[in-house]
Structure formats: C-alpha cells, structure tokens
mmCIF file with all atom_site columns, C-alpha atoms and ligand atoms in Angstrom:
data_model
loop_
_atom_site.group_PDB
_atom_site.id
_atom_site.type_symbol
_atom_site.label_atom_id
_atom_site.label_alt_id
_atom_site.label_comp_id
_atom_site.label_asym_id
_atom_site.label_entity_id
_atom_site.label_seq_id
_atom_site.pdbx_PDB_ins_code
_atom_site.Cartn_x
_atom_site.Cartn_y
_atom_site.Cartn_z
_atom_site.occupancy
_atom_site.B_iso_or_equiv
_atom_site.pdbx_formal_charge
_atom_site.auth_seq_id
_atom_site.auth_comp_id
_atom_site.auth_asym_id
_atom_site.auth_atom_id
_atom_site.pdbx_PDB_model_num
ATOM   1   C CA . MET A 1 1   ? 93.404  99.553  98.753  1.00 96.00 ? 1   MET A CA 1
ATOM   2   C CA . LYS A 1 2   ? 90.774  101.860 100.659 1.00 98.00 ? 2   LYS A CA 1
ATOM   3   C CA . PHE A 1 3   ? 90.600  105.324 100.779 1.00 98.00 ? 3   PHE A CA 1
ATOM   4   C CA . TYR A 1 4   ? 88.863  108.375 102.458 1.00 98.00 ? 4   TYR A CA 1
ATOM   5   C CA . ILE A 1 5   ? 89.026  111.893 101.019 1.00 99.00 ? 5   ILE A CA 1
ATOM   6   C CA . ALA A 1 6   ? 87.678  114.964 101.994 1.00 99.00 ? 6   ALA A CA 1
ATOM   7   C CA . CYS A 1 7   ? 88.589  118.473 101.388 1.00 98.00 ? 7   CYS A CA 1
ATOM   8   C CA . ASP A 1 8   ? 87.696  122.216 102.238 1.00 98.00 ? 8   ASP A CA 1
ATOM   9   C CA . HIS A 1 9   ? 86.190  124.848 99.811  1.00 98.00 ? 9   HIS A CA 1
ATOM   10  C CA . ALA A 1 10  ? 89.694  125.488 98.090  1.00 98.00 ? 10  ALA A CA 1
ATOM   11  C CA . GLY A 1 11  ? 90.329  122.046 97.296  1.00 98.00 ? 11  GLY A CA 1
ATOM   12  C CA . TYR A 1 12  ? 86.460  121.061 95.870  1.00 98.00 ? 12  TYR A CA 1
ATOM   13  C CA . ASN A 1 13  ? 86.991  121.771 92.314  1.00 98.00 ? 13  ASN A CA 1
ATOM   14  C CA . ILE A 1 14  ? 89.405  118.946 92.088  1.00 98.00 ? 14  ILE A CA 1
ATOM   15  C CA . LYS A 1 15  ? 88.128  116.484 94.835  1.00 98.00 ? 15  LYS A CA 1
ATOM   16  C CA . GLN A 1 16  ? 85.937  114.209 91.957  1.00 98.00 ? 16  GLN A CA 1
ATOM   17  C CA . SER A 1 17  ? 88.331  114.321 89.350  1.00 98.00 ? 17  SER A CA 1
ATOM   18  C CA . VAL A 1 18  ? 91.013  113.145 92.210  1.00 98.00 ? 18  VAL A CA 1
ATOM   19  C CA . ILE A 1 19  ? 87.970  110.409 93.174  1.00 98.00 ? 19  ILE A CA 1
ATOM   20  C CA . ASP A 1 20  ? 88.042  109.156 89.524  1.00 98.00 ? 20  ASP A CA 1
ATOM   21  C CA . ILE A 1 21  ? 91.880  108.953 89.662  1.00 98.00 ? 21  ILE A CA 1
ATOM   22  C CA . VAL A 1 22  ? 91.419  106.645 92.436  1.00 98.00 ? 22  VAL A CA 1
ATOM   23  C CA . GLU A 1 23  ? 88.550  104.987 90.875  1.00 98.00 ? 23  GLU A CA 1
ATOM   24  C CA . ASN A 1 24  ? 90.080  104.110 87.549  1.00 97.00 ? 24  ASN A CA 1
ATOM   25  C CA . LEU A 1 25  ? 93.293  102.561 89.258  1.00 96.00 ? 25  LEU A CA 1
ATOM   26  C CA . GLY A 1 26  ? 91.000  100.108 91.044  1.00 97.00 ? 26  GLY A CA 1
ATOM   27  C CA . HIS A 1 27  ? 91.086  101.554 94.929  1.00 98.00 ? 27  HIS A CA 1
ATOM   28  C CA . GLU A 1 28  ? 88.078  101.809 97.105  1.00 98.00 ? 28  GLU A CA 1
ATOM   29  C CA . ILE A 1 29  ? 87.447  105.757 98.194  1.00 98.00 ? 29  ILE A CA 1
ATOM   30  C CA . ILE A 1 30  ? 84.426  107.407 100.754 1.00 98.00 ? 30  ILE A CA 1
ATOM   31  C CA . ASN A 1 31  ? 83.746  110.694 100.330 1.00 98.00 ? 31  ASN A CA 1
ATOM   32  C CA . LEU A 1 32  ? 83.670  112.973 103.571 1.00 98.00 ? 32  LEU A CA 1
ATOM   33  C CA . GLY A 1 33  ? 82.647  115.857 101.967 1.00 97.00 ? 33  GLY A CA 1
ATOM   34  C CA . THR A 1 34  ? 82.761  119.241 101.974 1.00 98.00 ? 34  THR A CA 1
ATOM   35  C CA . ASP A 1 35  ? 80.334  119.181 98.883  1.00 98.00 ? 35  ASP A CA 1
ATOM   36  C CA . SER A 1 36  ? 80.352  122.615 97.387  1.00 97.00 ? 36  SER A CA 1
ATOM   37  C CA . ASN A 1 37  ? 82.498  125.973 96.870  1.00 96.00 ? 37  ASN A CA 1
ATOM   38  C CA . GLU A 1 38  ? 81.294  127.456 100.232 1.00 98.00 ? 38  GLU A CA 1
ATOM   39  C CA . ARG A 1 39  ? 83.785  128.446 102.654 1.00 98.00 ? 39  ARG A CA 1
ATOM   40  C CA . VAL A 1 40  ? 84.278  125.835 105.367 1.00 98.00 ? 40  VAL A CA 1
ATOM   41  C CA . ASP A 1 41  ? 86.866  125.317 108.222 1.00 98.00 ? 41  ASP A CA 1
ATOM   42  C CA . TYR A 1 42  ? 90.037  122.633 106.817 1.00 98.00 ? 42  TYR A CA 1
ATOM   43  C CA . PRO A 1 43  ? 90.570  121.660 110.444 1.00 98.00 ? 43  PRO A CA 1
ATOM   44  C CA . ASP A 1 44  ? 86.737  119.976 110.695 1.00 98.00 ? 44  ASP A CA 1
ATOM   45  C CA . PHE A 1 45  ? 87.490  118.069 107.744 1.00 98.00 ? 45  PHE A CA 1
ATOM   46  C CA . ALA A 1 46  ? 91.116  116.704 108.392 1.00 99.00 ? 46  ALA A CA 1
ATOM   47  C CA . HIS A 1 47  ? 89.678  115.427 111.545 1.00 98.00 ? 47  HIS A CA 1
ATOM   48  C CA . LYS A 1 48  ? 86.687  113.702 110.622 1.00 98.00 ? 48  LYS A CA 1
ATOM   49  C CA . LEU A 1 49  ? 88.755  112.005 107.855 1.00 98.00 ? 49  LEU A CA 1
ATOM   50  C CA . SER A 1 50  ? 91.375  111.021 110.649 1.00 98.00 ? 50  SER A CA 1
ATOM   51  C CA . GLU A 1 51  ? 88.970  109.834 112.825 1.00 98.00 ? 51  GLU A CA 1
ATOM   52  C CA . ALA A 1 52  ? 87.582  107.372 109.892 1.00 98.00 ? 52  ALA A CA 1
ATOM   53  C CA . VAL A 1 53  ? 91.005  106.063 108.953 1.00 98.00 ? 53  VAL A CA 1
ATOM   54  C CA . LEU A 1 54  ? 92.120  105.584 112.242 1.00 98.00 ? 54  LEU A CA 1
ATOM   55  C CA . LYS A 1 55  ? 88.525  103.456 113.034 1.00 98.00 ? 55  LYS A CA 1
ATOM   56  C CA . ASP A 1 56  ? 89.260  101.526 109.551 1.00 98.00 ? 56  ASP A CA 1
ATOM   57  C CA . LYS A 1 57  ? 92.706  100.032 110.152 1.00 97.00 ? 57  LYS A CA 1
ATOM   58  C CA . GLY A 1 58  ? 94.578  99.925  107.202 1.00 96.00 ? 58  GLY A CA 1
ATOM   59  C CA . SER A 1 59  ? 92.931  102.605 105.558 1.00 98.00 ? 59  SER A CA 1
ATOM   60  C CA . ASN A 1 60  ? 94.369  105.820 103.814 1.00 98.00 ? 60  ASN A CA 1
ATOM   61  C CA . GLY A 1 61  ? 93.253  108.999 103.497 1.00 98.00 ? 61  GLY A CA 1
ATOM   62  C CA . ILE A 1 62  ? 93.338  111.892 100.838 1.00 98.00 ? 62  ILE A CA 1
ATOM   63  C CA . LEU A 1 63  ? 92.796  115.603 102.070 1.00 98.00 ? 63  LEU A CA 1
ATOM   64  C CA . ILE A 1 64  ? 92.667  118.250 99.810  1.00 98.00 ? 64  ILE A CA 1
ATOM   65  C CA . CYS A 1 65  ? 92.734  122.056 100.389 1.00 98.00 ? 65  CYS A CA 1
ATOM   66  C CA . GLY A 1 66  ? 94.132  125.274 98.661  1.00 98.00 ? 66  GLY A CA 1
ATOM   67  C CA . THR A 1 67  ? 97.819  124.781 100.006 1.00 98.00 ? 67  THR A CA 1
ATOM   68  C CA . GLY A 1 68  ? 97.813  121.140 101.605 1.00 98.00 ? 68  GLY A CA 1
ATOM   69  C CA . ILE A 1 69  ? 99.109  122.847 104.696 1.00 98.00 ? 69  ILE A CA 1
ATOM   70  C CA . GLY A 1 70  ? 96.596  123.218 106.873 1.00 98.00 ? 70  GLY A CA 1
ATOM   71  C CA . MET A 1 71  ? 95.166  119.377 106.216 1.00 98.00 ? 71  MET A CA 1
ATOM   72  C CA . SER A 1 72  ? 98.354  118.408 107.211 1.00 98.00 ? 72  SER A CA 1
ATOM   73  C CA . LEU A 1 73  ? 98.678  120.103 110.408 1.00 98.00 ? 73  LEU A CA 1
ATOM   74  C CA . ALA A 1 74  ? 95.671  119.650 111.403 1.00 98.00 ? 74  ALA A CA 1
ATOM   75  C CA . ALA A 1 75  ? 95.214  115.811 110.743 1.00 98.00 ? 75  ALA A CA 1
ATOM   76  C CA . ASN A 1 76  ? 98.978  115.242 112.155 1.00 98.00 ? 76  ASN A CA 1
ATOM   77  C CA . LYS A 1 77  ? 97.561  116.359 115.677 1.00 98.00 ? 77  LYS A CA 1
ATOM   78  C CA . HIS A 1 78  ? 95.974  112.747 115.635 1.00 98.00 ? 78  HIS A CA 1
ATOM   79  C CA . LYS A 1 79  ? 98.275  109.775 117.048 1.00 97.00 ? 79  LYS A CA 1
ATOM   80  C CA . GLY A 1 80  ? 98.316  106.986 114.595 1.00 97.00 ? 80  GLY A CA 1
ATOM   81  C CA . ILE A 1 81  ? 97.849  109.358 111.398 1.00 98.00 ? 81  ILE A CA 1
ATOM   82  C CA . ARG A 1 82  ? 100.727 109.895 109.901 1.00 98.00 ? 82  ARG A CA 1
ATOM   83  C CA . ALA A 1 83  ? 99.711  113.062 106.565 1.00 98.00 ? 83  ALA A CA 1
ATOM   84  C CA . ALA A 1 84  ? 102.507 113.962 104.394 1.00 98.00 ? 84  ALA A CA 1
ATOM   85  C CA . LEU A 1 85  ? 102.062 116.808 102.015 1.00 98.00 ? 85  LEU A CA 1
ATOM   86  C CA . CYS A 1 86  ? 103.376 115.571 98.535  1.00 98.00 ? 86  CYS A CA 1
ATOM   87  C CA . HIS A 1 87  ? 104.214 117.853 95.600  1.00 97.00 ? 87  HIS A CA 1
ATOM   88  C CA . ASP A 1 88  ? 105.384 115.362 93.184  1.00 98.00 ? 88  ASP A CA 1
ATOM   89  C CA . ALA A 1 89  ? 106.043 111.487 92.467  1.00 98.00 ? 89  ALA A CA 1
ATOM   90  C CA . TYR A 1 90  ? 109.518 111.775 94.366  1.00 98.00 ? 90  TYR A CA 1
ATOM   91  C CA . THR A 1 91  ? 107.811 113.148 97.859  1.00 98.00 ? 91  THR A CA 1
ATOM   92  C CA . ALA A 1 92  ? 104.574 110.761 96.916  1.00 98.00 ? 92  ALA A CA 1
ATOM   93  C CA . GLU A 1 93  ? 107.105 107.828 97.128  1.00 98.00 ? 93  GLU A CA 1
ATOM   94  C CA . MET A 1 94  ? 109.286 108.721 99.899  1.00 98.00 ? 94  MET A CA 1
ATOM   95  C CA . SER A 1 95  ? 106.409 109.476 101.845 1.00 98.00 ? 95  SER A CA 1
ATOM   96  C CA . LYS A 1 96  ? 105.471 105.916 101.908 1.00 98.00 ? 96  LYS A CA 1
ATOM   97  C CA . ALA A 1 97  ? 108.877 103.731 101.620 1.00 98.00 ? 97  ALA A CA 1
ATOM   98  C CA . HIS A 1 98  ? 110.288 105.608 104.092 1.00 98.00 ? 98  HIS A CA 1
ATOM   99  C CA . ASN A 1 99  ? 107.586 107.582 106.714 1.00 98.00 ? 99  ASN A CA 1
ATOM   100 C CA . ASP A 1 100 ? 105.108 105.007 106.088 1.00 98.00 ? 100 ASP A CA 1
ATOM   101 C CA . ALA A 1 101 ? 102.289 108.035 105.567 1.00 98.00 ? 101 ALA A CA 1
ATOM   102 C CA . ASN A 1 102 ? 98.741  106.990 105.692 1.00 98.00 ? 102 ASN A CA 1
ATOM   103 C CA . VAL A 1 103 ? 97.213  110.027 104.260 1.00 98.00 ? 103 VAL A CA 1
ATOM   104 C CA . LEU A 1 104 ? 97.690  112.112 101.088 1.00 98.00 ? 104 LEU A CA 1
ATOM   105 C CA . CYS A 1 105 ? 97.755  115.619 101.345 1.00 98.00 ? 105 CYS A CA 1
ATOM   106 C CA . PHE A 1 106 ? 98.485  117.869 98.353  1.00 98.00 ? 106 PHE A CA 1
ATOM   107 C CA . GLY A 1 107 ? 96.831  121.814 97.635  1.00 98.00 ? 107 GLY A CA 1
ATOM   108 C CA . GLU A 1 108 ? 94.334  122.369 94.524  1.00 98.00 ? 108 GLU A CA 1
ATOM   109 C CA . ARG A 1 109 ? 96.349  126.017 94.022  1.00 98.00 ? 109 ARG A CA 1
ATOM   110 C CA . VAL A 1 110 ? 99.766  124.132 94.100  1.00 98.00 ? 110 VAL A CA 1
ATOM   111 C CA . VAL A 1 111 ? 99.586  120.647 92.356  1.00 98.00 ? 111 VAL A CA 1
ATOM   112 C CA . GLY A 1 112 ? 97.593  120.234 88.738  1.00 97.00 ? 112 GLY A CA 1
ATOM   113 C CA . LEU A 1 113 ? 95.681  117.096 87.472  1.00 97.00 ? 113 LEU A CA 1
ATOM   114 C CA . GLY A 1 114 ? 98.789  115.218 85.643  1.00 97.00 ? 114 GLY A CA 1
ATOM   115 C CA . VAL A 1 115 ? 100.992 115.564 88.613  1.00 98.00 ? 115 VAL A CA 1
ATOM   116 C CA . ILE A 1 116 ? 98.073  114.838 91.092  1.00 98.00 ? 116 ILE A CA 1
ATOM   117 C CA . GLU A 1 117 ? 97.658  111.406 89.108  1.00 97.00 ? 117 GLU A CA 1
ATOM   118 C CA . SER A 1 118 ? 101.087 110.759 89.140  1.00 98.00 ? 118 SER A CA 1
ATOM   119 C CA . ILE A 1 119 ? 101.454 111.185 93.035  1.00 98.00 ? 119 ILE A CA 1
ATOM   120 C CA . ILE A 1 120 ? 98.588  109.102 93.568  1.00 98.00 ? 120 ILE A CA 1
ATOM   121 C CA . LYS A 1 121 ? 99.681  106.416 91.154  1.00 98.00 ? 121 LYS A CA 1
ATOM   122 C CA . THR A 1 122 ? 103.106 106.106 93.127  1.00 98.00 ? 122 THR A CA 1
ATOM   123 C CA . TRP A 1 123 ? 101.296 106.739 96.168  1.00 97.00 ? 123 TRP A CA 1
ATOM   124 C CA . CYS A 1 124 ? 99.529  103.282 95.664  1.00 96.00 ? 124 CYS A CA 1
ATOM   125 C CA . LYS A 1 125 ? 102.308 101.355 94.702  1.00 97.00 ? 125 LYS A CA 1
ATOM   126 C CA . THR A 1 126 ? 104.457 102.368 96.992  1.00 98.00 ? 126 THR A CA 1
ATOM   127 C CA . ASP A 1 127 ? 105.825 100.182 100.768 1.00 97.00 ? 127 ASP A CA 1
ATOM   128 C CA . PHE A 1 128 ? 106.607 101.081 103.716 1.00 98.00 ? 128 PHE A CA 1
ATOM   129 C CA . GLU A 1 129 ? 110.906 99.606  103.472 1.00 97.00 ? 129 GLU A CA 1
ATOM   130 C CA . GLY A 1 130 ? 110.509 98.580  106.991 1.00 96.00 ? 130 GLY A CA 1
ATOM   131 C CA . GLY A 1 131 ? 113.658 98.277  108.238 1.00 96.00 ? 131 GLY A CA 1
ATOM   132 C CA . ARG A 1 132 ? 115.499 101.360 110.231 1.00 96.00 ? 132 ARG A CA 1
ATOM   133 C CA . HIS A 1 133 ? 113.072 103.511 109.394 1.00 97.00 ? 133 HIS A CA 1
ATOM   134 C CA . ALA A 1 134 ? 110.276 101.629 111.352 1.00 97.00 ? 134 ALA A CA 1
ATOM   135 C CA . ASN A 1 135 ? 112.304 102.786 114.253 1.00 96.00 ? 135 ASN A CA 1
ATOM   136 C CA . ARG A 1 136 ? 112.227 106.047 113.069 1.00 97.00 ? 136 ARG A CA 1
ATOM   137 C CA . VAL A 1 137 ? 108.602 106.529 112.771 1.00 97.00 ? 137 VAL A CA 1
ATOM   138 C CA . LYS A 1 138 ? 108.005 104.862 115.965 1.00 96.00 ? 138 LYS A CA 1
ATOM   139 C CA . LYS A 1 139 ? 109.698 107.749 117.455 1.00 96.00 ? 139 LYS A CA 1
ATOM   140 C CA . ILE A 1 140 ? 107.673 110.058 115.396 1.00 95.00 ? 140 ILE A CA 1
ATOM   141 C CA . GLU A 1 141 ? 105.054 109.281 118.483 1.00 90.00 ? 141 GLU A CA 1
ATOM   142 C CA . LEU A 1 142 ? 105.358 111.673 121.669 1.00 87.00 ? 142 LEU A CA 1
HETATM 143 C C1 . RB5 B 2 .   ? 91.436  128.471 102.104 1.00 64.99 ? 1   RB5 B C1 1
HETATM 144 O O1 . RB5 B 2 .   ? 91.750  130.035 101.665 1.00 64.99 ? 1   RB5 B O1 1
HETATM 145 C C2 . RB5 B 2 .   ? 93.048  128.067 102.443 1.00 64.99 ? 1   RB5 B C2 1
HETATM 146 O O2 . RB5 B 2 .   ? 93.234  129.122 103.529 1.00 64.99 ? 1   RB5 B O2 1
HETATM 147 C C3 . RB5 B 2 .   ? 92.771  126.447 103.103 1.00 64.99 ? 1   RB5 B C3 1
HETATM 148 O O3 . RB5 B 2 .   ? 92.573  126.027 102.102 1.00 64.99 ? 1   RB5 B O3 1
HETATM 149 C C4 . RB5 B 2 .   ? 94.199  125.921 103.432 1.00 64.99 ? 1   RB5 B C4 1
HETATM 150 O O4 . RB5 B 2 .   ? 95.070  126.056 102.088 1.00 64.99 ? 1   RB5 B O4 1
HETATM 151 C C5 . RB5 B 2 .   ? 95.187  125.800 104.667 1.00 64.99 ? 1   RB5 B C5 1
HETATM 152 O O5 . RB5 B 2 .   ? 95.793  125.642 104.663 1.00 64.99 ? 1   RB5 B O5 1
#
C-alpha cells in the first residue's frame, strides 16, 4: 500500500514512529510535514494530505493531531476523502470493512504507540466488504 502522512505540532512527537511502523509492515509512506514542534494549524496539513491522496489514485493517508478530531473534520471536507478517527483495532477494522475509509486519523494525546501499531496493522489487512455497504458509502457524498 502507499500512504501519505501529515501531522500538526501535537502529532509531531510520534510521527516518525508511525512512519517506522508503516515501513516495517512493507508499505510506502511519504511525509508531508509538519516537521517540528512549532505550532501550526491542523487544517493546513489535513488539506495538503487530502489533495495528495485524491491526486494519487488508490493511495491512503494518515493524519495525526492532538485528538485526531480536527484533522478528520478538515479532511472530510474533501469530496472523495473518507477520513476515519480510530481509537482501537475494532474501529480501524470497521472503518475499512464498512466505510471504505481512505484516511486514518488518530490523536497523539489519546492513543499510545502499541495501540497505534494495532490500528495500522488491522487497517492494512482489512478490505472494504462492498455489497450493502457500497450503497451506503455512496450516499455519504451530497
Ligand atoms: C492543538 O493544540 C490541537 O487542538 C490539535 O492538535 C487537534 O487536537 C485538534 O483537533
């Protein structure tokens, strides 16, 4: 799989560890910043990543901020982006199987690296189930 990753200052401390997790699983990951603890505005990075994912068909995104909430709200403004805020392996699995999520969001202040690893592992191995869920996902777009 191919991933883009971005964070704000509140997600910066764990970003490199997340990149390592994704690479160790054998996936490609491209860093879109931010690259320091200096304060930035999370929507700028959510929009940058969403545009990259939409341009690169079939790619996926990972967004990290303090809670994951702001990043998911901003990313979901983009038609074609389905950003899921996940807290554990179960929500990660469902976000793929039922919602066909293409962007994974989580909060550095909410989940630890062990949980993040299980979220990413589960997300990578879960496929969209399609069927009745396909029609529902289609209805998300206004
Ligand atoms: C930054 O302090 C924080 O508000 C941001 O990272 C994020 O959690 C917003 O949803």
